[in-house]
CSV table of C-alpha atoms and ligand atoms in Angstrom, one decimal:
chain,number,residue,atom,x,y,z
A,1,MET,CA,13.5,-12.1,-34.0
A,2,ASN,CA,11.7,-12.5,-31.3
A,3,PHE,CA,10.0,-15.9,-32.1
A,4,ARG,CA,8.1,-15.4,-28.4
A,5,VAL,CA,6.8,-11.8,-29.9
A,6,ASN,CA,5.7,-12.9,-32.9
A,7,ARG,CA,3.9,-16.2,-33.2
A,8,ARG,CA,0.7,-14.6,-31.2
A,9,ARG,CA,-1.5,-12.1,-32.5
A,10,ARG,CA,-0.9,-8.9,-30.6
A,11,LEU,CA,-4.4,-7.3,-29.3
A,12,TYR,CA,-3.9,-4.8,-27.3
A,13,GLU,CA,-0.4,-2.8,-25.9
A,14,GLY,CA,-0.6,-1.3,-22.6
A,15,LYS,CA,2.2,1.7,-20.7
A,16,ALA,CA,3.5,-1.6,-19.0
A,17,LYS,CA,1.9,-4.2,-20.7
A,18,VAL,CA,0.9,-6.2,-24.4
A,19,LEU,CA,-1.8,-8.0,-24.3
A,20,PHE,CA,-2.2,-11.3,-26.7
A,21,GLU,CA,-4.5,-13.9,-28.0
A,22,GLY,CA,-4.2,-17.8,-25.8
A,23,PRO,CA,-3.5,-21.3,-27.0
A,24,GLU,CA,-6.9,-21.5,-25.6
A,25,PRO,CA,-9.7,-20.4,-26.7
A,26,GLY,CA,-11.7,-17.6,-24.0
A,27,THR,CA,-7.5,-17.3,-22.5
A,28,LEU,CA,-4.8,-14.6,-23.3
A,29,VAL,CA,-1.1,-14.5,-22.8
A,30,GLN,CA,0.0,-11.0,-20.3
A,31,TYR,CA,3.1,-10.3,-20.9
A,32,PHE,CA,4.8,-7.5,-19.0
A,33,LYS,CA,7.5,-5.1,-20.7
A,34,ASP,CA,10.3,-3.2,-18.5
A,35,ASP,CA,8.4,0.5,-20.1
A,36,ALA,CA,8.0,2.7,-16.9
A,37,THR,CA,5.5,6.0,-17.8
A,38,ALA,CA,5.0,9.2,-15.9
A,39,ASP,CA,3.7,13.1,-15.6
A,40,LYS,CA,0.5,11.2,-18.3
A,41,GLY,CA,3.1,9.7,-20.3
A,42,ALA,CA,4.9,12.5,-21.1
A,43,ARG,CA,8.5,10.8,-19.5
A,44,LYS,CA,9.0,7.4,-20.6
A,45,GLY,CA,12.3,5.0,-19.7
A,46,ILE,CA,13.6,1.3,-19.3
A,47,VAL,CA,13.9,0.3,-15.2
A,48,THR,CA,15.1,-2.9,-16.1
A,49,GLY,CA,13.9,-6.2,-14.4
A,50,LYS,CA,10.5,-4.3,-14.0
A,51,GLY,CA,8.4,-7.0,-15.7
A,52,VAL,CA,10.2,-10.2,-14.6
A,53,LEU,CA,9.5,-8.9,-11.2
A,54,ASN,CA,5.6,-7.8,-11.9
A,55,ASN,CA,4.8,-10.8,-13.2
A,56,ARG,CA,5.5,-12.9,-10.3
A,57,ILE,CA,4.2,-9.8,-7.6
A,58,SER,CA,1.2,-9.8,-9.8
A,59,GLU,CA,1.4,-13.7,-10.0
A,60,TYR,CA,1.7,-13.9,-6.2
A,61,LEU,CA,-0.9,-11.6,-5.1
A,62,MET,CA,-3.2,-12.7,-7.5
A,63,VAL,CA,-3.1,-16.2,-6.2
A,64,LYS,CA,-2.9,-16.0,-2.6
A,65,LEU,CA,-6.2,-13.3,-3.4
A,66,GLY,CA,-7.7,-16.6,-4.8
A,67,GLU,CA,-7.3,-18.2,-2.0
A,68,ILE,CA,-9.2,-16.3,-0.2
A,69,GLY,CA,-12.6,-16.7,-1.9
A,70,VAL,CA,-11.5,-13.5,-4.1
A,71,PRO,CA,-12.3,-14.1,-8.2
A,72,THR,CA,-9.4,-13.1,-10.9
A,73,HIS,CA,-8.7,-13.6,-14.2
A,74,PHE,CA,-5.0,-15.2,-13.6
A,75,MET,CA,-4.2,-18.7,-14.5
A,76,ARG,CA,-1.1,-19.5,-14.6
A,77,ARG,CA,2.5,-17.9,-14.9
A,78,LEU,CA,4.2,-19.0,-17.8
A,79,ASN,CA,7.8,-17.7,-18.6
A,80,MET,CA,9.6,-14.8,-16.8
A,81,ARG,CA,7.3,-12.7,-18.1
A,82,GLU,CA,3.9,-13.8,-19.3
A,83,GLN,CA,0.8,-15.1,-17.5
A,84,LEU,CA,-2.0,-16.7,-18.8
A,85,ILE,CA,-5.3,-15.2,-18.4
A,86,ARG,CA,-8.7,-16.0,-18.3
A,87,LYS,CA,-10.7,-13.1,-21.5
A,88,VAL,CA,-13.1,-11.1,-20.1
A,89,GLU,CA,-15.4,-7.9,-20.9
A,90,ILE,CA,-13.0,-4.9,-19.0
A,91,ILE,CA,-15.1,-3.0,-17.0
A,92,PRO,CA,-15.0,0.8,-17.9
A,93,VAL,CA,-14.8,2.6,-14.5
A,94,VAL,CA,-11.4,1.7,-12.1
A,95,LEU,CA,-11.4,1.6,-8.5
A,96,VAL,CA,-8.9,3.6,-5.7
A,97,VAL,CA,-8.4,1.5,-2.0
A,98,ARG,CA,-7.1,4.4,-0.3
A,99,ASN,CA,-5.9,4.4,3.4
A,100,SER,CA,-3.3,6.7,3.6
A,101,VAL,CA,-3.3,10.4,1.9
A,102,ALA,CA,-0.6,10.6,-1.5
A,103,GLY,CA,-0.7,11.6,-5.4
A,104,SER,CA,-3.8,12.9,-6.4
A,105,LEU,CA,-6.1,12.7,-3.2
A,106,ALA,CA,-3.0,15.0,-1.4
A,107,THR,CA,-2.5,17.6,-4.2
A,108,ARG,CA,-6.8,17.7,-4.7
A,109,LEU,CA,-7.6,18.2,-1.3
A,110,GLY,CA,-4.6,19.9,-0.1
A,111,MET,CA,-3.7,17.3,2.2
A,112,GLU,CA,0.1,15.6,3.6
A,113,GLU,CA,1.2,13.1,2.1
A,114,GLY,CA,1.3,9.8,4.6
A,115,THR,CA,-2.0,11.1,6.8
A,116,ALA,CA,-3.9,8.0,7.8
A,117,LEU,CA,-7.2,8.3,6.6
A,118,PRO,CA,-10.4,7.8,9.3
A,119,ARG,CA,-11.3,5.2,7.2
A,120,SER,CA,-10.9,3.2,4.2
A,121,ILE,CA,-11.7,5.6,0.9
A,122,VAL,CA,-12.8,4.5,-2.8
A,123,GLU,CA,-12.9,6.4,-5.5
A,124,PHE,CA,-14.2,5.1,-9.1
A,125,TYR,CA,-12.5,6.7,-11.9
A,126,TYR,CA,-13.3,6.2,-15.9
A,127,LYS,CA,-11.2,4.1,-17.9
A,128,LYS,CA,-10.9,6.2,-21.0
A,129,LYS,CA,-7.1,6.9,-21.6
A,130,GLU,CA,-7.8,10.3,-24.3
A,131,LEU,CA,-9.5,11.4,-21.0
A,132,ASP,CA,-6.7,10.5,-18.0
A,133,ASP,CA,-9.0,8.4,-16.5
A,134,PRO,CA,-11.4,11.5,-15.4
A,135,MET,CA,-12.5,10.2,-11.8
A,136,VAL,CA,-16.3,9.7,-11.0
A,137,SER,CA,-19.6,9.3,-9.1
A,138,ASP,CA,-21.5,6.6,-9.0
A,139,GLU,CA,-23.9,8.8,-10.6
A,140,HIS,CA,-22.1,9.1,-14.1
A,141,ILE,CA,-21.2,4.6,-13.6
A,142,THR,CA,-24.5,3.9,-13.6
A,143,ALA,CA,-26.2,7.0,-16.6
A,144,PHE,CA,-23.8,6.1,-18.9
A,145,GLY,CA,-24.2,2.5,-18.2
A,146,TRP,CA,-20.7,1.9,-17.7
A,147,ALA,CA,-21.7,-0.6,-15.3
A,148,SER,CA,-25.4,-1.7,-12.9
A,149,PRO,CA,-25.4,-0.4,-9.6
A,150,TYR,CA,-24.8,-5.0,-8.5
A,151,GLU,CA,-22.0,-4.6,-10.4
A,152,ILE,CA,-20.8,-1.3,-7.6
A,153,ASP,CA,-21.8,-3.0,-4.9
A,154,GLU,CA,-19.9,-6.2,-6.6
A,155,MET,CA,-16.6,-4.1,-7.3
A,156,MET,CA,-17.0,-2.4,-4.0
A,157,SER,CA,-16.7,-5.3,-1.6
A,158,LEU,CA,-14.4,-7.0,-3.3
A,159,ALA,CA,-12.7,-4.1,-3.4
A,160,LEU,CA,-12.1,-3.6,0.3
A,161,ARG,CA,-11.5,-7.0,1.0
A,162,VAL,CA,-9.0,-7.1,-1.4
A,163,ASN,CA,-8.1,-3.9,0.4
A,164,ASP,CA,-8.5,-5.7,3.8
A,165,TYR,CA,-6.4,-8.7,2.8
A,166,LEU,CA,-3.6,-7.1,0.7
A,167,SER,CA,-3.0,-4.5,4.0
A,168,GLY,CA,-3.2,-7.5,6.3
A,169,LEU,CA,-0.4,-8.9,3.7
A,170,PHE,CA,2.0,-5.9,2.9
A,171,LEU,CA,2.6,-5.5,6.8
A,172,GLY,CA,3.5,-9.0,7.9
A,173,ILE,CA,7.0,-7.5,5.7
A,174,GLY,CA,6.9,-4.1,7.2
A,175,ILE,CA,5.6,-1.9,4.4
A,176,LYS,CA,2.3,-0.2,4.5
A,177,LEU,CA,-0.2,-0.3,1.6
A,178,ILE,CA,-1.1,3.6,1.2
A,179,ASP,CA,-3.2,3.3,-1.8
A,180,PHE,CA,-4.3,0.9,-4.7
A,181,ARG,CA,-5.5,1.2,-7.9
A,182,LEU,CA,-8.3,-2.7,-9.3
A,183,GLU,CA,-9.6,-3.1,-12.7
A,184,PHE,CA,-12.7,-5.6,-12.5
A,185,GLY,CA,-14.3,-7.6,-15.4
A,186,ARG,CA,-17.0,-9.8,-16.9
A,187,LEU,CA,-16.4,-13.9,-16.6
A,188,TRP,CA,-20.0,-15.4,-17.9
A,189,ASP,CA,-20.2,-18.2,-17.4
A,190,ASN,CA,-22.6,-20.1,-19.2
A,191,ASP,CA,-25.6,-18.0,-18.4
A,192,GLU,CA,-24.4,-16.6,-14.9
A,193,MET,CA,-21.8,-13.3,-15.2
A,194,TYR,CA,-19.8,-13.0,-12.6
A,195,ILE,CA,-17.3,-10.2,-11.8
A,196,VAL,CA,-13.9,-10.9,-11.3
A,197,LEU,CA,-10.4,-9.1,-10.8
A,198,ALA,CA,-8.3,-7.9,-13.8
A,199,ASP,CA,-5.3,-6.6,-14.9
A,200,GLU,CA,-2.4,-6.5,-12.1
A,201,ILE,CA,-1.1,-5.9,-8.7
A,202,SER,CA,2.3,-4.7,-8.5
A,203,PRO,CA,4.2,-2.1,-7.5
A,204,ASP,CA,3.4,-0.1,-10.3
A,205,ASN,CA,-0.5,0.5,-9.2
A,206,CYS,CA,-0.4,-0.2,-5.2
A,207,ARG,CA,1.7,2.5,-3.4
A,208,LEU,CA,3.9,1.0,-0.5
A,209,TRP,CA,5.8,2.8,2.2
A,210,ASP,CA,7.7,0.5,4.2
A,211,ILE,CA,6.4,1.3,7.8
A,212,LYS,CA,10.2,2.4,9.9
A,213,THR,CA,11.7,4.7,7.5
A,214,ASN,CA,8.4,6.1,5.0
A,215,GLU,CA,10.7,5.0,1.5
A,216,LYS,CA,8.7,4.7,-1.2
A,217,MET,CA,8.6,0.9,-2.8
A,218,ASP,CA,6.9,1.9,-5.5
A,219,ARG,CA,6.0,3.4,-9.1
A,220,ASP,CA,6.5,6.7,-7.3
A,221,ARG,CA,10.5,6.3,-7.6
A,222,PHE,CA,10.2,6.7,-11.6
A,223,ARG,CA,7.7,9.3,-11.2
A,224,LEU,CA,9.3,11.7,-8.9
A,225,ASP,CA,12.2,10.7,-10.0
A,226,LEU,CA,14.0,9.0,-6.7
A,227,GLY,CA,15.7,6.6,-8.1
A,228,LYS,CA,16.4,3.1,-7.2
A,229,VAL,CA,13.5,1.6,-9.0
A,230,ALA,CA,14.3,-1.6,-9.5
A,231,GLU,CA,15.8,-2.2,-6.0
A,232,ALA,CA,12.8,-0.3,-4.8
A,233,TYR,CA,10.8,-3.7,-7.0
A,234,GLN,CA,13.0,-6.1,-4.9
A,235,GLU,CA,12.9,-5.5,-1.9
A,236,VAL,CA,9.1,-6.2,-2.7
A,237,ALA,CA,9.7,-9.4,-4.1
A,238,ARG,CA,12.4,-10.2,-1.8
A,239,ARG,CA,10.3,-9.6,1.4
A,240,LEU,CA,7.5,-11.8,0.0
A,241,GLY,CA,9.6,-14.5,-0.6
A,242,ILE,CA,9.6,-14.4,-4.0
A,243,MET,CA,12.2,-12.6,-5.5
A,244,PRO,CA,12.6,-14.4,-9.1
A,245,GLU,CA,16.5,-16.3,-10.5
A,246,ASN,CA,17.9,-15.1,-13.1
A,247,LEU,CA,17.2,-11.4,-12.5
A,248,PRO,CA,20.6,-9.6,-13.7
A,249,SER,CA,22.2,-8.4,-11.1
A,250,ASP,CA,22.9,-5.3,-12.8
A,251,VAL,CA,19.3,-4.0,-13.0
A,252,SER,CA,20.0,-1.1,-11.0
A,253,GLU,CA,22.2,0.4,-13.1
A,254,LYS,CA,20.0,0.1,-16.9
A,255,THR,CA,18.1,2.7,-15.5
A,256,TYR,CA,17.5,5.4,-17.3
A,257,GLU,CA,15.1,8.0,-19.7
A,258,ILE,CA,13.9,7.4,-23.2
A,259,ALA,CA,12.3,10.9,-23.7
A,260,ARG,CA,11.6,13.7,-22.3
B,1,LIG,N1,-2.0,4.1,-10.4
B,1,LIG,C1,-2.3,3.6,-11.5
B,1,LIG,N2,-2.6,3.9,-12.7
B,1,LIG,C2,-2.8,5.2,-13.0
B,1,LIG,C3,-2.8,6.3,-12.7
B,1,LIG,C4,-2.6,5.4,-11.0
B,1,LIG,O1,-2.0,2.3,-10.8
B,1,LIG,O2,-2.5,5.6,-14.5
B,1,LIG,C5,-2.2,3.8,-9.2
B,1,LIG,C6,-0.9,4.4,-8.3
B,1,LIG,O3,0.3,3.6,-8.5
B,1,LIG,C7,-1.9,4.5,-7.0
B,1,LIG,C8,-3.4,5.0,-6.6
B,1,LIG,O4,-3.0,4.7,-8.5
B,1,LIG,O5,-1.6,4.0,-6.3
B,1,LIG,C9,-3.8,6.2,-6.5
B,1,LIG,O6,-3.0,6.9,-7.7
B,1,LIG,P1,-3.6,8.4,-7.7
B,1,LIG,O7,-5.0,8.8,-7.9
B,1,LIG,O8,-2.9,9.6,-6.7
B,1,LIG,O9,-3.1,9.4,-9.0
B,1,LIG,P2,-1.5,10.0,-9.1
B,1,LIG,O10,-0.8,10.5,-8.6
B,1,LIG,O11,-0.7,7.9,-9.3
B,1,LIG,O12,-1.7,9.9,-10.1
Protein backbone atom coordinates (compact mmCIF):
# COMPACT_ATOMS: atom_id res chain seq x y z
CA MET A 1 0.00 0.00 0.00
CA ASN A 2 1.24 3.43 -0.84
CA PHE A 3 0.73 5.26 2.44
CA ARG A 4 1.43 8.74 1.12
CA VAL A 5 -1.06 8.49 -1.72
CA ASN A 6 -3.84 6.95 0.34
CA ARG A 7 -3.76 9.01 3.47
CA ARG A 8 -5.45 12.08 1.95
CA ARG A 9 -8.61 12.56 -0.03
CA ARG A 10 -7.90 12.85 -3.75
CA LEU A 11 -9.85 15.79 -5.16
CA TYR A 12 -8.71 15.99 -8.75
CA GLU A 13 -6.39 14.18 -11.11
CA GLY A 14 -5.03 15.88 -14.23
CA LYS A 15 -2.54 14.84 -16.88
CA ALA A 16 0.58 15.60 -14.87
CA LYS A 17 -0.63 16.38 -11.34
CA VAL A 18 -2.95 15.18 -8.60
CA LEU A 19 -4.60 17.46 -6.05
CA PHE A 20 -5.26 16.18 -2.55
CA GLU A 21 -7.07 17.73 0.38
CA GLY A 22 -4.56 19.72 2.42
CA PRO A 23 -3.73 19.36 6.13
CA GLU A 24 -5.53 22.61 7.04
CA PRO A 25 -8.68 24.25 5.69
CA GLY A 26 -7.96 26.39 2.67
CA THR A 27 -4.96 24.31 1.62
CA LEU A 28 -4.33 21.59 -0.96
CA VAL A 29 -1.45 19.26 -1.69
CA GLN A 30 -0.25 19.32 -5.29
CA TYR A 31 1.46 16.05 -6.32
CA PHE A 32 3.63 16.01 -9.47
CA LYS A 33 3.49 12.84 -11.58
CA ASP A 34 5.97 11.56 -14.16
CA ASP A 35 3.21 11.18 -16.75
CA ALA A 36 3.63 12.96 -20.08
CA THR A 37 1.03 13.42 -22.80
CA ALA A 38 0.96 14.57 -26.41
CA ASP A 39 -1.53 14.82 -29.26
CA LYS A 40 -4.34 15.87 -26.92
CA GLY A 41 -3.77 12.88 -24.67
CA ALA A 42 -3.67 10.29 -27.49
CA ARG A 43 -0.01 9.57 -26.82
CA LYS A 44 1.05 8.93 -23.26
CA GLY A 45 4.36 8.18 -21.61
CA ILE A 46 6.37 8.26 -18.43
CA VAL A 47 9.38 10.52 -18.07
CA THR A 48 11.05 9.22 -14.95
CA GLY A 49 12.02 12.02 -12.60
CA LYS A 50 9.91 14.68 -14.37
CA GLY A 51 7.57 15.13 -11.41
CA VAL A 52 10.45 15.69 -9.01
CA LEU A 53 12.03 18.23 -11.35
CA ASN A 54 8.78 20.11 -12.05
CA ASN A 55 7.96 20.26 -8.33
CA ARG A 56 11.35 21.83 -7.64
CA ILE A 57 11.43 24.14 -10.69
CA SER A 58 7.88 25.39 -10.09
CA GLU A 59 8.64 25.98 -6.39
CA TYR A 60 11.73 27.99 -7.31
CA LEU A 61 9.97 30.15 -9.89
CA MET A 62 6.83 30.73 -7.77
CA VAL A 63 8.96 31.79 -4.78
CA LYS A 64 10.97 34.17 -6.97
CA LEU A 65 7.77 35.65 -8.40
CA GLY A 66 6.40 36.04 -4.87
CA GLU A 67 9.52 38.00 -3.98
CA ILE A 68 8.84 40.55 -6.72
CA GLY A 69 5.24 40.93 -5.53
CA VAL A 70 3.34 38.55 -7.79
CA PRO A 71 0.84 36.74 -5.54
CA THR A 72 0.84 32.96 -6.03
CA HIS A 73 -0.93 29.95 -4.55
CA PHE A 74 2.40 28.39 -3.52
CA MET A 75 3.01 27.92 0.21
CA ARG A 76 5.86 25.44 0.60
CA ARG A 77 7.34 22.28 -0.78
CA LEU A 78 6.55 19.22 1.32
CA ASN A 79 8.77 16.58 -0.27
CA MET A 80 10.23 15.48 -3.61
CA ARG A 81 6.87 15.31 -5.38
CA GLU A 82 4.46 17.38 -3.30
CA GLN A 83 3.88 21.00 -2.48
CA LEU A 84 1.40 22.73 -0.20
CA ILE A 85 -0.72 25.31 -1.99
CA ARG A 86 -3.57 27.63 -1.15
CA LYS A 87 -6.97 26.43 -2.27
CA VAL A 88 -8.24 28.95 -4.82
CA GLU A 89 -11.21 29.15 -7.13
CA ILE A 90 -9.64 28.51 -10.52
CA ILE A 91 -10.68 31.03 -13.17
CA PRO A 92 -11.59 29.04 -16.29
CA VAL A 93 -9.45 31.25 -18.51
CA VAL A 94 -5.90 30.28 -19.42
CA LEU A 95 -3.41 32.93 -20.53
CA VAL A 96 -0.64 32.19 -22.99
CA VAL A 97 2.15 34.76 -23.25
CA ARG A 98 4.29 34.63 -26.37
CA ASN A 99 7.63 36.25 -27.13
CA SER A 100 8.49 34.24 -30.26
CA VAL A 101 6.43 32.23 -32.73
CA ALA A 102 5.94 28.55 -31.88
CA GLY A 103 3.37 25.77 -31.63
CA SER A 104 -0.22 26.66 -32.41
CA LEU A 105 0.67 30.24 -33.39
CA ALA A 106 3.08 28.97 -36.04
CA THR A 107 0.42 26.60 -37.36
CA ARG A 108 -2.49 29.02 -37.20
CA LEU A 109 -0.77 31.95 -38.90
CA GLY A 110 1.69 30.00 -41.05
CA MET A 111 4.68 31.68 -39.44
CA GLU A 112 8.12 30.25 -38.92
CA GLU A 113 8.93 28.86 -35.45
CA GLY A 114 11.42 30.99 -33.58
CA THR A 115 10.54 34.31 -35.25
CA ALA A 116 10.71 37.04 -32.61
CA LEU A 117 7.38 38.84 -32.15
CA PRO A 118 7.30 42.65 -32.46
CA ARG A 119 5.96 42.69 -28.89
CA SER A 120 4.78 40.14 -26.35
CA ILE A 121 1.34 38.79 -27.20
CA VAL A 122 -1.17 37.55 -24.62
CA GLU A 123 -3.86 35.10 -25.72
CA PHE A 124 -6.88 33.76 -23.83
CA TYR A 125 -8.12 30.19 -23.88
CA TYR A 126 -11.27 28.80 -22.28
CA LYS A 127 -10.21 26.08 -19.80
CA LYS A 128 -12.47 23.22 -20.88
CA LYS A 129 -10.77 19.86 -21.32
CA GLU A 130 -13.58 18.32 -23.41
CA LEU A 131 -13.14 21.14 -25.94
CA ASP A 132 -9.30 21.11 -25.86
CA ASP A 133 -9.18 24.63 -24.39
CA PRO A 134 -10.41 26.70 -27.36
CA MET A 135 -9.00 30.17 -27.96
CA VAL A 136 -11.42 32.96 -26.96
CA SER A 137 -11.45 36.75 -26.79
CA ASP A 138 -12.23 39.04 -23.86
CA GLU A 139 -15.71 39.43 -25.37
CA HIS A 140 -16.44 35.74 -24.77
CA ILE A 141 -14.93 35.87 -21.30
CA THR A 142 -17.08 38.77 -20.10
CA ALA A 143 -20.24 37.77 -22.03
CA PHE A 144 -20.23 34.30 -20.47
CA GLY A 145 -19.11 35.58 -17.06
CA TRP A 146 -15.91 33.49 -16.84
CA ALA A 147 -14.06 36.54 -15.51
CA SER A 148 -14.88 40.22 -15.01
CA PRO A 149 -13.20 43.06 -16.94
CA TYR A 150 -11.27 43.87 -13.75
CA GLU A 151 -10.08 40.27 -13.45
CA ILE A 152 -9.02 40.21 -17.10
CA ASP A 153 -6.96 43.40 -16.58
CA GLU A 154 -5.41 41.96 -13.44
CA MET A 155 -4.50 38.65 -15.11
CA MET A 156 -3.05 40.51 -18.12
CA SER A 157 -0.88 42.76 -15.99
CA LEU A 158 0.31 39.90 -13.78
CA ALA A 159 1.08 37.79 -16.87
CA LEU A 160 3.20 40.58 -18.35
CA ARG A 161 5.08 41.03 -15.07
CA VAL A 162 5.71 37.29 -14.94
CA ASN A 163 6.91 37.42 -18.55
CA ASP A 164 9.33 40.31 -17.93
CA TYR A 165 10.76 38.66 -14.86
CA LEU A 166 11.04 35.13 -16.24
CA SER A 167 12.44 36.29 -19.60
CA GLY A 168 15.30 37.98 -17.76
CA LEU A 169 15.83 35.12 -15.34
CA PHE A 170 16.06 32.54 -18.15
CA LEU A 171 18.18 34.81 -20.36
CA GLY A 172 20.69 34.92 -17.51
CA ILE A 173 21.12 31.14 -17.75
CA GLY A 174 21.28 30.98 -21.54
CA ILE A 175 17.64 30.09 -22.17
CA LYS A 176 15.10 31.87 -24.36
CA LEU A 177 11.54 31.99 -23.00
CA ILE A 178 9.54 31.44 -26.19
CA ASP A 179 6.07 31.22 -24.62
CA PHE A 180 4.25 29.89 -21.56
CA ARG A 181 0.81 29.19 -20.16
CA LEU A 182 -0.58 30.55 -16.89
CA GLU A 183 -3.63 29.82 -14.77
CA PHE A 184 -5.04 32.11 -12.11
CA GLY A 185 -7.35 31.68 -9.15
CA ARG A 186 -9.50 33.79 -6.86
CA LEU A 187 -8.53 33.99 -3.20
CA TRP A 188 -10.71 35.60 -0.54
CA ASP A 189 -9.33 37.46 2.47
CA ASN A 190 -12.46 38.35 4.46
CA ASP A 191 -14.47 40.35 1.93
CA GLU A 192 -11.50 41.17 -0.31
CA MET A 193 -10.94 39.03 -3.38
CA TYR A 194 -7.62 38.93 -5.11
CA ILE A 195 -6.20 37.13 -8.08
CA VAL A 196 -3.23 34.82 -7.60
CA LEU A 197 -1.07 32.78 -9.92
CA ALA A 198 -1.97 29.08 -9.69
CA ASP A 199 -1.08 25.73 -11.32
CA GLU A 200 2.68 25.38 -12.04
CA ILE A 201 5.48 26.98 -14.02
CA SER A 202 7.80 24.34 -15.42
CA PRO A 203 9.12 22.95 -18.72
CA ASP A 204 5.70 21.26 -18.99
CA ASN A 205 3.98 24.57 -19.71
CA CYS A 206 6.79 26.83 -20.95
CA ARG A 207 8.74 26.68 -24.19
CA LEU A 208 12.41 27.04 -23.34
CA TRP A 209 15.09 27.10 -26.04
CA ASP A 210 18.84 27.10 -25.55
CA ILE A 211 19.99 30.56 -26.58
CA LYS A 212 22.97 29.33 -28.60
CA THR A 213 21.70 26.15 -30.24
CA ASN A 214 17.90 26.75 -30.20
CA GLU A 215 17.63 23.26 -28.77
CA LYS A 216 14.25 22.65 -27.12
CA MET A 217 14.43 22.14 -23.34
CA ASP A 218 10.74 21.54 -22.61
CA ARG A 219 7.74 19.31 -23.14
CA ASP A 220 8.04 19.66 -26.94
CA ARG A 221 10.86 17.10 -26.68
CA PHE A 222 8.21 14.56 -25.70
CA ARG A 223 5.46 15.92 -27.97
CA LEU A 224 7.74 15.90 -31.03
CA ASP A 225 9.49 12.68 -30.03
CA LEU A 226 12.92 14.31 -29.91
CA GLY A 227 14.21 12.11 -27.07
CA LYS A 228 16.28 13.17 -24.04
CA VAL A 229 13.21 14.58 -22.33
CA ALA A 230 14.33 14.05 -18.73
CA GLU A 231 17.83 15.31 -19.55
CA ALA A 232 16.38 18.57 -20.87
CA TYR A 233 14.33 19.14 -17.69
CA GLN A 234 17.39 18.27 -15.61
CA GLU A 235 19.47 20.76 -17.54
CA VAL A 236 16.93 23.53 -16.82
CA ALA A 237 17.12 22.66 -13.09
CA ARG A 238 20.90 22.49 -13.23
CA ARG A 239 21.20 25.91 -14.85
CA LEU A 240 18.78 27.36 -12.28
CA GLY A 241 21.12 25.94 -9.64
CA ILE A 242 18.43 23.73 -8.09
CA MET A 243 19.21 20.24 -9.31
CA PRO A 244 17.52 17.95 -6.75
CA GLU A 245 19.68 15.41 -4.97
CA ASN A 246 18.76 11.72 -5.05
CA LEU A 247 17.54 11.82 -8.64
CA PRO A 248 18.29 8.50 -10.32
CA SER A 249 21.24 9.10 -12.65
CA ASP A 250 19.76 6.94 -15.38
CA VAL A 251 16.46 8.83 -15.71
CA SER A 252 16.68 9.10 -19.47
CA GLU A 253 16.84 5.34 -19.91
CA LYS A 254 13.36 5.00 -18.51
CA THR A 255 11.56 7.36 -20.87
CA TYR A 256 9.13 5.23 -22.81
CA GLU A 257 5.68 5.31 -24.28
CA ILE A 258 2.88 3.35 -22.69
CA ALA A 259 0.17 3.88 -25.30
CA ARG A 260 -0.36 5.30 -28.73
N1 LIG B 1 0.54 24.65 -23.23
C1 LIG B 1 0.31 23.90 -22.08
N2 LIG B 1 -0.74 23.01 -22.07
C2 LIG B 1 -1.55 22.81 -23.14
C3 LIG B 1 -1.30 23.56 -24.31
C4 LIG B 1 -0.27 24.47 -24.31
O1 LIG B 1 1.00 24.06 -21.09
O2 LIG B 1 -2.46 21.97 -23.07
C5 LIG B 1 1.63 25.62 -23.25
C6 LIG B 1 2.73 25.17 -24.21
O3 LIG B 1 3.70 24.40 -23.53
C7 LIG B 1 3.29 26.48 -24.68
C8 LIG B 1 2.13 27.45 -24.60
O4 LIG B 1 1.16 26.85 -23.76
O5 LIG B 1 4.32 26.92 -23.81
C9 LIG B 1 1.51 27.75 -25.94
O6 LIG B 1 1.08 26.56 -26.53
P1 LIG B 1 0.44 26.56 -28.00
O7 LIG B 1 -0.77 27.41 -27.99
O8 LIG B 1 1.48 26.89 -28.98
O9 LIG B 1 -0.13 25.10 -28.18
P2 LIG B 1 0.62 23.73 -28.45
O10 LIG B 1 1.41 23.89 -29.70
O11 LIG B 1 1.46 23.52 -27.24
O12 LIG B 1 -0.51 22.75 -28.56
